[in-house]
CSV table of C-alpha atoms in Angstrom, one decimal:
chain,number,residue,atom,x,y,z
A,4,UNK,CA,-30.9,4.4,13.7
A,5,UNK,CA,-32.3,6.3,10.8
A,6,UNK,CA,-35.5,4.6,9.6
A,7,UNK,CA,-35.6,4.0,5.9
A,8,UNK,CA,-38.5,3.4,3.8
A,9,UNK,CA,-39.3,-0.2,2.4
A,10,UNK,CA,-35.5,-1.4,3.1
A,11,UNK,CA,-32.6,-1.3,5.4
A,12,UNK,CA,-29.3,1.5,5.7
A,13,UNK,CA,-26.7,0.7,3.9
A,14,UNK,CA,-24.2,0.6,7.4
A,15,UNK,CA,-26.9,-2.1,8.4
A,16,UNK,CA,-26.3,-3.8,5.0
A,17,UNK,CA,-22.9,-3.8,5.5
A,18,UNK,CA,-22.6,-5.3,8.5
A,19,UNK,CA,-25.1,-8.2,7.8
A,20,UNK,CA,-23.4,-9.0,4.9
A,21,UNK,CA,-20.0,-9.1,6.8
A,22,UNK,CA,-21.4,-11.0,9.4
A,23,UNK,CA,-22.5,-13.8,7.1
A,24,UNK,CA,-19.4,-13.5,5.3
A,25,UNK,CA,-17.3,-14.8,8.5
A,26,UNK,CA,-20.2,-17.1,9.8
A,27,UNK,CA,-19.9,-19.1,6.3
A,28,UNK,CA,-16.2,-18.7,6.4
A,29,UNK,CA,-15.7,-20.1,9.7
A,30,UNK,CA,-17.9,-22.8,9.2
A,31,UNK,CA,-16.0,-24.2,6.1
A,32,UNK,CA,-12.4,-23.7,8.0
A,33,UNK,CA,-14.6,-26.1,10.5
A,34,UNK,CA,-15.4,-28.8,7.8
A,35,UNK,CA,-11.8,-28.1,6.3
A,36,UNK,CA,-10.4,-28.5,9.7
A,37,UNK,CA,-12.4,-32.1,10.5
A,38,UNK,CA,-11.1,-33.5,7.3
A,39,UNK,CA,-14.4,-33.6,5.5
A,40,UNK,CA,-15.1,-32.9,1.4
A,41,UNK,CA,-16.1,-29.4,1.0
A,42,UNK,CA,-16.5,-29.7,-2.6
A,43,UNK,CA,-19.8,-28.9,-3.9
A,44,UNK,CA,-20.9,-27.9,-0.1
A,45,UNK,CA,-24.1,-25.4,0.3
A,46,UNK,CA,-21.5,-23.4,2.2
A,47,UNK,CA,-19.1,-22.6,-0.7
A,48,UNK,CA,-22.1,-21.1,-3.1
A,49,UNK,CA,-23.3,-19.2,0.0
A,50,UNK,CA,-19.4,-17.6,0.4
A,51,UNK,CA,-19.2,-16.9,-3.5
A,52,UNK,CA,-22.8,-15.6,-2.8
A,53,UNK,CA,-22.1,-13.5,0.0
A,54,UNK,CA,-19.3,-12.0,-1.7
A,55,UNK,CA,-20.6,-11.0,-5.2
A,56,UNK,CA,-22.9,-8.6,-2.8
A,57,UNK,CA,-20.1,-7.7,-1.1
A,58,UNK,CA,-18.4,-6.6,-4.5
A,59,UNK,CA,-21.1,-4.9,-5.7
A,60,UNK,CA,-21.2,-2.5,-2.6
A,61,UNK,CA,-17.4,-1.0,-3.4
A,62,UNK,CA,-18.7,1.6,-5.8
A,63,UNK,CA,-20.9,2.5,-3.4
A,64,UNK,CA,-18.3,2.6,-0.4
A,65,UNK,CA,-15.8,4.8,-2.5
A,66,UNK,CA,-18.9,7.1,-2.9
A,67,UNK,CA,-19.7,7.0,0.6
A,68,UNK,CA,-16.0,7.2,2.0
A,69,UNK,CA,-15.8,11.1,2.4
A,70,UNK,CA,-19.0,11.8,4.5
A,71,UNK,CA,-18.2,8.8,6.4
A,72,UNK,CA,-14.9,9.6,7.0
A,73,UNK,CA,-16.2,13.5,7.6
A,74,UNK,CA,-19.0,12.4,10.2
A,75,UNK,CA,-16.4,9.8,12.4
A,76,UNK,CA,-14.5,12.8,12.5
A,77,UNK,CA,-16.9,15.0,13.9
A,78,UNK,CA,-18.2,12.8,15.7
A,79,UNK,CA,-14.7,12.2,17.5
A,80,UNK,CA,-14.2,15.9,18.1
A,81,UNK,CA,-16.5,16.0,20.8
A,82,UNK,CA,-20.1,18.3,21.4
A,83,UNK,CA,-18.4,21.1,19.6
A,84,UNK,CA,-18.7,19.3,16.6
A,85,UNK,CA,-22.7,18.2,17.6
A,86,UNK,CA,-23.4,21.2,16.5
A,87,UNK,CA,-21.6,21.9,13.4
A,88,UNK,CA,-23.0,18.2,12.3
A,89,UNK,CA,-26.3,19.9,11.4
A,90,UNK,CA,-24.8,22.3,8.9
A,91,UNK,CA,-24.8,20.0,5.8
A,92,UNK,CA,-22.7,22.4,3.9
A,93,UNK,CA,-19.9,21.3,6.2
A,94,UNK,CA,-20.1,17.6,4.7
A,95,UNK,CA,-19.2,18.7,0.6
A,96,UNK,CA,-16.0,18.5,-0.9
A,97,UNK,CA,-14.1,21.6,-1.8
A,98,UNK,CA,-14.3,22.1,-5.0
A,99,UNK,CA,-11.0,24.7,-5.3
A,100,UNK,CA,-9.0,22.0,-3.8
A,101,UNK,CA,-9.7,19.7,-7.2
A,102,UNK,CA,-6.6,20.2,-9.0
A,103,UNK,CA,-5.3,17.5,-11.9
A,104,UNK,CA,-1.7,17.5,-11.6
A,105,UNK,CA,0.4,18.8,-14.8
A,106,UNK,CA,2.2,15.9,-15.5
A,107,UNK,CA,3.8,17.5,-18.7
A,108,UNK,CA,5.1,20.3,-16.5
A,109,UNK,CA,4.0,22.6,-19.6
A,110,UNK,CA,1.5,24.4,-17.5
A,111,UNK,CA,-2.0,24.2,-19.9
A,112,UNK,CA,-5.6,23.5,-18.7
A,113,UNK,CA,-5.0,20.3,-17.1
A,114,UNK,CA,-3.7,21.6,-13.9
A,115,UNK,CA,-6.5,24.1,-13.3
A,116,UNK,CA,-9.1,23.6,-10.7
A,117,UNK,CA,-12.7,23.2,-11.7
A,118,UNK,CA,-13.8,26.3,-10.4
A,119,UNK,CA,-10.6,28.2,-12.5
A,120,UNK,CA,-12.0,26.8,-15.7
A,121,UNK,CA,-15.3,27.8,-15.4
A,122,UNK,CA,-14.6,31.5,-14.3
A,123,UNK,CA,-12.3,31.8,-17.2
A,124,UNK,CA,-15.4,30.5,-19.3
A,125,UNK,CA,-17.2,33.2,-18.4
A,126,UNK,CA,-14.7,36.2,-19.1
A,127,UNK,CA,-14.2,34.5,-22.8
A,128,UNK,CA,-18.0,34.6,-22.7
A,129,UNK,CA,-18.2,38.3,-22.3
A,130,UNK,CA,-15.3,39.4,-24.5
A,131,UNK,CA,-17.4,37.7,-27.4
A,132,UNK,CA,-20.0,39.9,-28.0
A,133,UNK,CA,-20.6,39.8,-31.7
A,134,UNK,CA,-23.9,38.4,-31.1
A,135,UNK,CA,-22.8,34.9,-32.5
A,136,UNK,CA,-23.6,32.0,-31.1
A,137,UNK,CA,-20.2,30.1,-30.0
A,138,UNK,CA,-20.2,26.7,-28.0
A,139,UNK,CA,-18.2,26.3,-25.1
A,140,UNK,CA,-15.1,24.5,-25.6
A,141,UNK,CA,-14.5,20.9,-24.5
A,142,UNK,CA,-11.5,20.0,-22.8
């Protein structure tokens, strides 16, 4: 594994936190299976506990969800793929295929790519040469 400095990967994170997740869990379906009082337990503030962490990772996982998804792939396609792994261009989103749909149907701005907007930025930038100043619009 990677070596990180002063803490651990977030995969290793992840995993520990999982981990204790289903230890604490199993061990209060043990008390709840015995017949014994759980209320006010150690185990139910370490489950609460354990999962306030584990809800304050999910930003973090949507974030992370395309380059992990991207690197399980290529790492499933086999030792053609070792090799395209170090490229790290490979691993970035394509920004053409960033599209809002047009939900009115009317066909304005909101259904242009990111990419579109800008280059038509820049030709309303060069027809304006009258040596004012004009802001860019804000959509």
């Amino acid at each position: 594994t990677r070596e990180t400095a002063g803490g651990v990967s977030y995969l290793e994170l992840r995993l520990q936190l999982l981990l204790s997740y289903c230890t604490h869990l199993s061990f209060y379906l043990l008390l709840k299976a015995e017949g014994m009082a759980v209320k006010g337990h150690p185990v139910i503030e370490k489950l609460v506990e354990t999962r306030v962490f584990m809800d304050k990772l999910r930003p973090l996982d949507i974030k992370l969800k395309y380059q992990m998804d991207k690197l399980l792939k290529t790492s499933a396609d086999g030792p053609d793929a070792a090799t395209a792994a170090g490229d790290a261009l490979k691993f970035k989103p394509n920004l053409n295929a960033l599209q809002l749909p047009d939900f009115a149907g009317d066909g304005d701005e909101r259904g242009k790519s990111a990419a579109g907007r800008a280059h038509e930025e820049e030709e309303e930038e060069e027809v304006d040469k009258s040596g004012l100043y004009r802001p860019p619009k804000i959509t």
